[in-house]
Amino acid sequence: MLGGGQLGRMMAIAAAQLGYKMHIYCPEEDNPAEQVSDQATHASYHDPNALERFARAVDVVTYEFENIPVETVNSIAKYTTVFPNAEVLKISQDRLTEKTFVNKLGISTAPFRAVSTAEEATQALKKIAYPAVLKTRRFGYDGKGQTIVRSEAGIQTAWADLESDEIIVEGFVNFDMEISVLVARGQDGVVKCFEPVQNTHKNHILDVSIAPARIDQNLKDLAISTAKRIVENIGYVGVLTVEFFVSADEPKLRVNEIAPRVHNSGHWTIEACPASQFEQHIRAICGLPLGGVDFVGEAQMTNLIGDDILKLPEYLAEEGAHIHHYGKFDIKPGRKMGHVTRINPQRS
Ligand code: AMP
């Protein structure tokens, strides 16, 4: 596993349940994944010798975040199998290639244009309309690297804030809801999707996920078939996440982002489904058949961000609350420290 965060931790736990041993590769010595893994290598993602030693020591490599350098994956792939492959990593690391790829499959996104100066942004937005969102093409997450502009007057400030000349401008989508679909594809080409899940954010960070999303069956089917089309088109192996905006008007579904990995909005599958998103990913990369995705009822996952983790005693006292602590001992604002899942809670 390249990366040592909580997603890596939960994949390592799933791998152990299937009888595998996990070897973590990440630069940080203190990391959540290593605490539950068999071995760890601490080295830079740019150290060719360490990467070769690691690659030769394992049977298959995967990653838990999408900002792994593509060259790192390419150099590992010389010695061992890597899933998902470097091609999909490359597509998803740049919002321009990502949205272009999605549009080529006939799938809607917000209207967008790539620009490299504030003047180009101004010209592009004359055609797109306000409000609009300016986003850096690379390395954006949890609302970082993006800013809303409400009129032409706001462009210069927004441009200066982003400190990049690789930007996309995007029309603002008046969505009713944000949902995501977690789709798994095995080496045998079998594809399975979990129920679409509804996501709400606080301070740009995922706060609560509710599964299944409270949308009608037609829309669920459309979201699932769209996610399937994406993984089938690129011969993907593993779990991939597709985030959508849901609107009342056409197009009812627009893809916002794809992530070539397991996702925070899929944590509810640990308790709710026969095989969790983490287990599906491990099954897929190890060439095993995918497990079951069925779930009847409702699951709610709440993130514990920063100081929220201090409320652990309250959650522990709640019967039916499933607690996950990520083993991070430095509490920082905005840091994902754990999560709580409730199955069939009283509807709120
Ligand atoms: P992103 O980093 O692209 O996932 O965006 C983070 C969040 O910003 C999304 O989950 C939305 O809530 C909001 N957002 C991003 N792009 C748009 C858009 N074009 N229209 C409306 N809201 C957006």
CSV table of C-alpha atoms and ligand atoms in Angstrom, one decimal:
chain,number,residue,atom,x,y,z
A,1,MET,CA,0.0,0.0,0.0
A,2,LEU,CA,1.3,3.4,-1.0
A,3,GLY,CA,0.2,5.8,1.7
A,4,GLY,CA,-0.4,5.4,5.4
A,5,GLY,CA,-3.7,7.3,6.1
A,6,GLN,CA,-7.0,6.0,7.5
A,7,LEU,CA,-8.1,4.6,4.2
A,8,GLY,CA,-4.9,2.5,4.1
A,9,ARG,CA,-5.6,1.5,7.7
A,10,MET,CA,-9.1,0.2,6.9
A,11,MET,CA,-7.8,-1.6,3.8
A,12,ALA,CA,-5.0,-3.2,5.9
A,13,ILE,CA,-7.7,-4.5,8.3
A,14,ALA,CA,-9.8,-5.8,5.5
A,15,ALA,CA,-6.7,-7.5,4.0
A,16,ALA,CA,-5.8,-9.1,7.3
A,17,GLN,CA,-9.4,-10.5,7.5
A,18,LEU,CA,-8.8,-12.2,4.2
A,19,GLY,CA,-5.5,-13.7,5.4
A,20,TYR,CA,-3.1,-11.2,3.7
A,21,LYS,CA,-0.2,-9.3,5.1
A,22,MET,CA,0.0,-5.6,4.4
A,23,HIS,CA,3.2,-3.8,3.7
A,24,ILE,CA,2.9,0.0,4.0
A,25,TYR,CA,5.1,2.4,2.0
A,26,CYS,CA,4.9,6.0,3.1
A,27,PRO,CA,7.4,8.8,4.1
A,28,GLU,CA,5.8,9.5,7.5
A,29,GLU,CA,6.9,7.4,10.4
A,30,ASP,CA,3.8,8.0,12.5
A,31,ASN,CA,0.9,6.9,10.4
A,32,PRO,CA,-2.5,5.2,11.0
A,33,ALA,CA,-2.1,2.3,8.5
A,34,GLU,CA,1.2,1.0,9.8
A,35,GLN,CA,-0.3,0.4,13.3
A,36,VAL,CA,-2.4,-2.4,11.9
A,37,SER,CA,0.0,-3.7,9.2
A,38,ASP,CA,2.7,-6.4,9.0
A,39,GLN,CA,5.5,-4.2,7.6
A,40,ALA,CA,6.4,-0.7,6.8
A,41,THR,CA,8.9,1.1,4.6
A,42,HIS,CA,9.5,4.8,5.3
A,43,ALA,CA,11.0,6.5,2.3
A,44,SER,CA,10.3,9.2,-0.2
A,45,TYR,CA,7.9,8.5,-3.2
A,46,HIS,CA,10.9,9.7,-5.3
A,47,ASP,CA,13.5,7.2,-4.0
A,48,PRO,CA,14.0,4.6,-6.8
A,49,ASN,CA,16.0,2.2,-4.7
A,50,ALA,CA,13.5,2.1,-1.9
A,51,LEU,CA,10.7,1.7,-4.4
A,52,GLU,CA,12.4,-1.2,-6.2
A,53,ARG,CA,13.1,-3.0,-2.9
A,54,PHE,CA,9.5,-2.5,-1.8
A,55,ALA,CA,8.1,-3.6,-5.2
A,56,ARG,CA,10.2,-6.8,-5.2
A,57,ALA,CA,9.1,-7.7,-1.6
A,58,VAL,CA,5.3,-7.7,-2.4
A,59,ASP,CA,2.9,-9.5,-4.7
A,60,VAL,CA,0.6,-6.6,-5.6
A,61,VAL,CA,0.6,-2.8,-4.9
A,62,THR,CA,-2.2,-0.4,-4.5
A,63,TYR,CA,-2.6,3.1,-3.2
A,64,GLU,CA,-4.9,5.0,-0.8
A,65,PHE,CA,-4.7,8.5,-2.2
A,66,GLU,CA,-4.7,9.9,-5.7
A,67,ASN,CA,-1.8,12.3,-5.4
A,68,ILE,CA,0.8,9.6,-5.5
A,69,PRO,CA,3.2,10.7,-8.2
A,70,VAL,CA,2.5,8.9,-11.5
A,71,GLU,CA,6.3,8.2,-11.9
A,72,THR,CA,6.2,6.4,-8.5
A,73,VAL,CA,3.6,4.0,-9.8
A,74,ASN,CA,5.4,3.6,-13.1
A,75,SER,CA,8.6,2.7,-11.4
A,76,ILE,CA,6.9,0.1,-9.2
A,77,ALA,CA,5.1,-1.4,-12.1
A,78,LYS,CA,8.4,-2.4,-13.6
A,79,TYR,CA,8.8,-5.0,-10.8
A,80,THR,CA,5.2,-5.9,-9.7
A,81,THR,CA,1.6,-5.5,-10.5
A,82,VAL,CA,-0.1,-2.2,-9.5
A,83,PHE,CA,-3.9,-1.7,-9.4
A,84,PRO,CA,-5.4,0.7,-10.2
A,85,ASN,CA,-3.0,1.4,-13.1
A,86,ALA,CA,-1.1,4.6,-13.7
A,87,GLU,CA,-3.3,5.7,-16.6
A,88,VAL,CA,-6.4,6.2,-14.4
A,89,LEU,CA,-4.3,7.9,-11.8
A,90,LYS,CA,-3.0,10.4,-14.4
A,91,ILE,CA,-6.6,11.1,-15.6
A,92,SER,CA,-7.9,11.8,-12.1
A,93,GLN,CA,-5.0,13.9,-10.9
A,94,ASP,CA,-5.9,16.8,-13.2
A,95,ARG,CA,-9.4,18.2,-13.2
A,96,LEU,CA,-9.0,19.1,-16.9
A,97,THR,CA,-8.2,15.5,-18.1
A,98,GLU,CA,-10.8,14.1,-15.6
A,99,LYS,CA,-13.7,16.2,-16.8
A,100,THR,CA,-12.7,15.8,-20.5
A,101,PHE,CA,-12.6,12.1,-20.1
A,102,VAL,CA,-16.0,12.0,-18.4
A,103,ASN,CA,-17.5,14.3,-21.1
A,104,LYS,CA,-16.1,12.0,-23.9
A,105,LEU,CA,-18.1,9.1,-22.4
A,106,GLY,CA,-21.2,11.3,-22.9
A,107,ILE,CA,-21.5,12.0,-19.1
A,108,SER,CA,-22.4,15.6,-18.0
A,109,THR,CA,-20.2,17.8,-15.7
A,110,ALA,CA,-20.5,21.4,-14.8
A,111,PRO,CA,-19.6,23.6,-17.8
A,112,PHE,CA,-15.8,24.3,-17.6
A,113,ARG,CA,-12.8,25.8,-19.4
A,114,ALA,CA,-9.1,25.5,-18.7
A,115,VAL,CA,-7.4,28.9,-18.3
A,116,SER,CA,-3.9,30.2,-17.4
A,117,THR,CA,-4.4,33.9,-16.8
A,118,ALA,CA,-7.0,36.0,-15.0
A,119,GLU,CA,-7.8,37.6,-18.4
A,120,GLU,CA,-8.6,34.2,-19.9
A,121,ALA,CA,-10.8,33.4,-16.9
A,122,THR,CA,-12.7,36.6,-17.5
A,123,GLN,CA,-13.2,35.8,-21.2
A,124,ALA,CA,-14.3,32.2,-20.4
A,125,LEU,CA,-16.8,33.2,-17.8
A,126,LYS,CA,-18.5,35.6,-20.2
A,127,LYS,CA,-19.7,32.4,-21.9
A,128,ILE,CA,-20.2,30.3,-18.7
A,129,ALA,CA,-22.0,32.8,-16.4
A,130,TYR,CA,-21.8,33.7,-12.7
A,131,PRO,CA,-21.6,32.5,-10.0
A,132,ALA,CA,-18.6,30.4,-10.9
A,133,VAL,CA,-16.0,28.3,-9.2
A,134,LEU,CA,-12.2,28.7,-9.9
A,135,LYS,CA,-10.3,25.6,-9.1
A,136,THR,CA,-6.6,24.6,-9.3
A,137,ARG,CA,-6.3,21.7,-11.8
A,138,ARG,CA,-4.2,19.7,-9.4
A,139,PHE,CA,-3.9,18.8,-5.7
A,140,GLY,CA,-7.3,20.2,-4.6
A,141,TYR,CA,-9.1,18.5,-1.7
A,142,ASP,CA,-11.7,19.2,1.0
A,143,GLY,CA,-12.4,22.6,-0.7
A,144,LYS,CA,-8.8,23.6,-0.8
A,145,GLY,CA,-7.6,25.1,-4.1
A,146,GLN,CA,-11.0,26.5,-5.1
A,147,THR,CA,-12.9,29.7,-4.7
A,148,ILE,CA,-16.3,31.0,-5.8
A,149,VAL,CA,-16.6,34.2,-7.9
A,150,ARG,CA,-19.9,36.0,-8.0
A,151,SER,CA,-19.1,38.6,-10.6
A,152,GLU,CA,-16.3,39.7,-13.0
A,153,ALA,CA,-15.1,42.1,-10.2
A,154,GLY,CA,-14.1,39.1,-8.1
A,155,ILE,CA,-11.8,37.4,-10.5
A,156,GLN,CA,-8.5,39.2,-9.8
A,157,THR,CA,-8.7,38.5,-6.0
A,158,ALA,CA,-9.7,34.9,-6.6
A,159,TRP,CA,-6.9,34.4,-9.1
A,160,ALA,CA,-4.3,35.8,-6.6
A,161,ASP,CA,-5.7,33.5,-3.9
A,162,LEU,CA,-5.2,30.3,-5.9
A,163,GLU,CA,-1.5,31.0,-6.6
A,164,SER,CA,-1.5,28.9,-9.7
A,165,ASP,CA,-1.6,29.4,-13.5
A,166,GLU,CA,-3.3,26.0,-14.1
A,167,ILE,CA,-6.9,26.7,-13.3
A,168,ILE,CA,-10.3,25.6,-14.5
A,169,VAL,CA,-13.3,27.8,-14.3
A,170,GLU,CA,-16.5,26.1,-13.8
A,171,GLY,CA,-20.2,27.1,-13.8
A,172,PHE,CA,-21.8,26.9,-10.4
A,173,VAL,CA,-24.3,24.0,-10.2
A,174,ASN,CA,-27.4,24.7,-8.2
A,175,PHE,CA,-27.6,21.2,-6.9
A,176,ASP,CA,-30.2,19.8,-4.5
A,177,MET,CA,-28.0,17.1,-3.2
A,178,GLU,CA,-24.5,15.6,-3.5
A,179,ILE,CA,-24.2,11.8,-3.9
A,180,SER,CA,-21.5,9.3,-4.6
A,181,VAL,CA,-21.3,5.9,-6.0
A,182,LEU,CA,-18.7,3.4,-5.0
A,183,VAL,CA,-18.1,0.9,-7.8
A,184,ALA,CA,-15.9,-2.1,-7.7
A,185,ARG,CA,-14.5,-4.0,-10.7
A,186,GLY,CA,-12.7,-7.3,-10.4
A,187,GLN,CA,-9.9,-8.7,-12.5
A,188,ASP,CA,-12.6,-11.0,-14.1
A,189,GLY,CA,-14.5,-7.9,-15.3
A,190,VAL,CA,-17.4,-8.3,-12.9
A,191,VAL,CA,-18.7,-4.9,-11.7
A,192,LYS,CA,-20.6,-4.3,-8.5
A,193,CYS,CA,-21.9,-1.0,-7.1
A,194,PHE,CA,-22.9,-0.2,-3.6
A,195,GLU,CA,-26.1,1.8,-3.0
A,196,PRO,CA,-25.6,5.5,-4.0
A,197,VAL,CA,-25.0,7.5,-0.9
A,198,GLN,CA,-26.0,11.1,0.0
A,199,ASN,CA,-23.3,13.4,1.3
A,200,THR,CA,-23.4,16.6,3.3
A,201,HIS,CA,-20.3,18.7,4.0
A,202,LYS,CA,-19.4,21.1,6.8
A,203,ASN,CA,-16.5,23.6,6.2
A,204,HIS,CA,-15.9,21.8,2.8
A,205,ILE,CA,-15.2,18.5,4.6
A,206,LEU,CA,-17.6,15.5,4.5
A,207,ASP,CA,-19.7,15.6,7.6
A,208,VAL,CA,-22.5,12.9,7.2
A,209,SER,CA,-23.2,10.2,4.6
A,210,ILE,CA,-26.6,8.6,4.4
A,211,ALA,CA,-27.1,5.3,2.5
A,212,PRO,CA,-29.0,4.8,0.4
A,213,ALA,CA,-29.3,8.3,-0.9
A,214,ARG,CA,-32.9,9.6,-0.6
A,215,ILE,CA,-33.5,9.8,-4.4
A,216,ASP,CA,-35.9,7.9,-6.7
A,217,GLN,CA,-35.0,4.6,-8.2
A,218,ASN,CA,-34.6,6.0,-11.7
A,219,LEU,CA,-31.9,8.4,-10.6
A,220,LYS,CA,-30.2,5.6,-8.5
A,221,ASP,CA,-30.1,3.4,-11.6
A,222,LEU,CA,-28.7,6.3,-13.7
A,223,ALA,CA,-26.0,7.0,-11.1
A,224,ILE,CA,-25.1,3.3,-11.0
A,225,SER,CA,-25.0,2.8,-14.8
A,226,THR,CA,-22.9,5.9,-15.1
A,227,ALA,CA,-20.3,4.7,-12.6
A,228,LYS,CA,-20.2,1.3,-14.3
A,229,ARG,CA,-19.6,2.9,-17.7
A,230,ILE,CA,-16.6,4.7,-16.3
A,231,VAL,CA,-14.9,1.6,-14.8
A,232,GLU,CA,-15.7,-0.5,-17.8
A,233,ASN,CA,-14.3,2.0,-20.2
A,234,ILE,CA,-10.9,2.1,-18.6
A,235,GLY,CA,-10.6,-1.6,-17.6
A,236,TYR,CA,-10.4,-0.5,-14.0
A,237,VAL,CA,-9.5,-2.9,-11.2
A,238,GLY,CA,-10.4,-2.0,-7.7
A,239,VAL,CA,-12.9,0.4,-6.1
A,240,LEU,CA,-13.5,3.8,-7.7
A,241,THR,CA,-15.7,6.6,-6.4
A,242,VAL,CA,-17.8,8.9,-8.5
A,243,GLU,CA,-19.2,12.0,-7.0
A,244,PHE,CA,-22.3,13.6,-8.5
A,245,PHE,CA,-24.3,16.7,-8.2
A,246,VAL,CA,-28.1,16.0,-8.3
A,247,SER,CA,-30.4,18.7,-9.6
A,248,ALA,CA,-34.1,18.9,-10.3
A,249,ASP,CA,-33.5,20.1,-13.9
A,250,GLU,CA,-31.7,18.3,-16.7
A,251,PRO,CA,-29.1,17.1,-16.6
A,252,LYS,CA,-30.2,15.6,-13.3
A,253,LEU,CA,-26.8,14.1,-12.7
A,254,ARG,CA,-23.5,15.8,-13.2
A,255,VAL,CA,-20.1,14.2,-12.3
A,256,ASN,CA,-18.1,16.5,-10.0
A,257,GLU,CA,-15.1,14.2,-9.4
A,258,ILE,CA,-13.8,10.7,-9.7
A,259,ALA,CA,-11.4,9.2,-7.2
A,260,PRO,CA,-9.5,6.0,-8.2
A,261,ARG,CA,-9.7,4.7,-4.6
A,262,VAL,CA,-12.0,3.8,-1.7
A,263,HIS,CA,-13.7,6.9,-0.2
A,264,ASN,CA,-14.8,8.5,3.0
A,265,SER,CA,-18.4,8.3,1.8
A,266,GLY,CA,-18.2,4.5,1.7
A,267,HIS,CA,-17.3,3.8,5.3
A,268,TRP,CA,-20.8,2.8,6.1
A,269,THR,CA,-20.3,-0.4,4.0
A,270,ILE,CA,-18.1,-1.8,6.8
A,271,GLU,CA,-21.1,-2.6,9.0
A,272,ALA,CA,-23.8,-2.6,6.4
A,273,CYS,CA,-22.7,-4.9,3.6
A,274,PRO,CA,-21.4,-8.4,3.2
A,275,ALA,CA,-18.1,-7.1,1.9
A,276,SER,CA,-17.1,-3.5,2.7
A,277,GLN,CA,-15.6,-1.1,0.1
A,278,PHE,CA,-12.2,-1.9,1.6
A,279,GLU,CA,-12.7,-5.6,1.3
A,280,GLN,CA,-13.9,-5.2,-2.3
A,281,HIS,CA,-10.8,-3.3,-3.2
A,282,ILE,CA,-8.5,-6.0,-1.7
A,283,ARG,CA,-10.5,-8.7,-3.4
A,284,ALA,CA,-10.3,-7.0,-6.7
A,285,ILE,CA,-6.5,-6.3,-6.6
A,286,CYS,CA,-5.8,-9.8,-5.4
A,287,GLY,CA,-7.8,-11.4,-8.2
A,288,LEU,CA,-10.6,-12.8,-5.9
A,289,PRO,CA,-14.3,-12.7,-6.8
A,290,LEU,CA,-16.1,-9.6,-5.5
A,291,GLY,CA,-18.3,-9.9,-2.4
A,292,GLY,CA,-21.9,-8.9,-1.8
A,293,VAL,CA,-23.0,-5.3,-1.9
A,294,ASP,CA,-26.6,-5.7,-0.8
A,295,PHE,CA,-28.0,-3.6,2.0
A,296,VAL,CA,-31.6,-3.1,3.1
A,297,GLY,CA,-32.3,-0.3,5.5
A,298,GLU,CA,-30.5,2.9,6.2
A,299,ALA,CA,-26.9,3.6,7.3
A,300,GLN,CA,-25.5,6.9,8.5
A,301,MET,CA,-21.9,7.7,8.8
A,302,THR,CA,-20.7,10.8,10.7
A,303,ASN,CA,-17.1,11.9,10.5
A,304,LEU,CA,-15.3,12.8,13.7
A,305,ILE,CA,-13.2,15.9,12.7
A,306,GLY,CA,-10.7,17.5,15.1
A,307,ASP,CA,-12.1,17.9,18.6
A,308,ASP,CA,-15.2,15.7,17.7
A,309,ILE,CA,-13.0,12.8,18.7
A,310,LEU,CA,-13.2,14.1,22.3
A,311,LYS,CA,-16.9,13.1,22.3
A,312,LEU,CA,-15.9,9.5,22.1
A,313,PRO,CA,-17.2,8.5,25.5
A,314,GLU,CA,-20.7,9.7,24.4
A,315,TYR,CA,-20.5,7.6,21.2
A,316,LEU,CA,-19.2,4.6,23.2
A,317,ALA,CA,-22.2,4.9,25.5
A,318,GLU,CA,-24.6,4.8,22.5
A,319,GLU,CA,-25.8,1.3,21.8
A,320,GLY,CA,-25.7,0.5,18.1
A,321,ALA,CA,-23.0,3.1,17.3
A,322,HIS,CA,-20.1,1.6,15.5
A,323,ILE,CA,-16.9,3.5,16.5
A,324,HIS,CA,-13.8,3.9,14.4
A,325,HIS,CA,-10.7,5.6,15.8
A,326,TYR,CA,-7.9,6.2,13.3
A,327,GLY,CA,-5.1,6.1,15.8
A,328,LYS,CA,-4.0,9.7,15.2
A,329,PHE,CA,-3.0,11.2,18.5
A,330,ASP,CA,-2.5,14.8,17.4
A,331,ILE,CA,-5.9,16.5,17.3
A,332,LYS,CA,-5.9,19.3,14.6
A,333,PRO,CA,-8.8,21.4,13.3
A,334,GLY,CA,-10.1,19.8,10.1
A,335,ARG,CA,-8.2,16.5,10.7
A,336,LYS,CA,-10.2,13.3,10.2
A,337,MET,CA,-9.8,11.5,13.5
A,338,GLY,CA,-12.4,8.8,13.2
A,339,HIS,CA,-16.0,8.1,12.3
A,340,VAL,CA,-19.2,6.7,13.7
A,341,THR,CA,-21.7,4.5,11.8
A,342,ARG,CA,-25.3,3.9,12.8
A,343,ILE,CA,-27.4,1.3,11.1
A,344,ASN,CA,-31.1,2.0,10.9
A,345,PRO,CA,-31.0,5.0,13.2
A,346,GLN,CA,-34.1,6.9,14.1
A,347,ARG,CA,-34.7,9.0,11.0
A,348,SER,CA,-33.5,12.6,11.2
B,1,AMP,P1,-14.5,19.4,-5.2
B,1,AMP,O1,-13.1,19.7,-4.6
B,1,AMP,O2,-14.5,19.7,-6.7
B,1,AMP,O3,-15.0,18.1,-4.8
B,1,AMP,O4,-15.5,20.5,-4.6
B,1,AMP,C1,-15.7,20.5,-3.2
B,1,AMP,C2,-17.2,20.9,-2.9
B,1,AMP,O5,-17.4,22.3,-3.4
B,1,AMP,C3,-18.2,20.1,-3.6
B,1,AMP,O6,-18.5,18.9,-2.9
B,1,AMP,C4,-19.4,21.0,-3.7
B,1,AMP,O7,-20.1,21.1,-2.5
B,1,AMP,C5,-18.7,22.4,-4.0
B,1,AMP,N1,-18.6,22.6,-5.5
B,1,AMP,C6,-17.5,22.3,-6.2
B,1,AMP,N2,-17.7,22.6,-7.5
B,1,AMP,C7,-19.0,23.1,-7.6
B,1,AMP,C8,-19.8,23.7,-8.7
B,1,AMP,N3,-19.3,23.7,-9.9
B,1,AMP,N4,-21.0,24.1,-8.3
B,1,AMP,C9,-21.5,24.1,-7.1
B,1,AMP,N5,-20.7,23.6,-6.0
B,1,AMP,C10,-19.5,23.1,-6.3
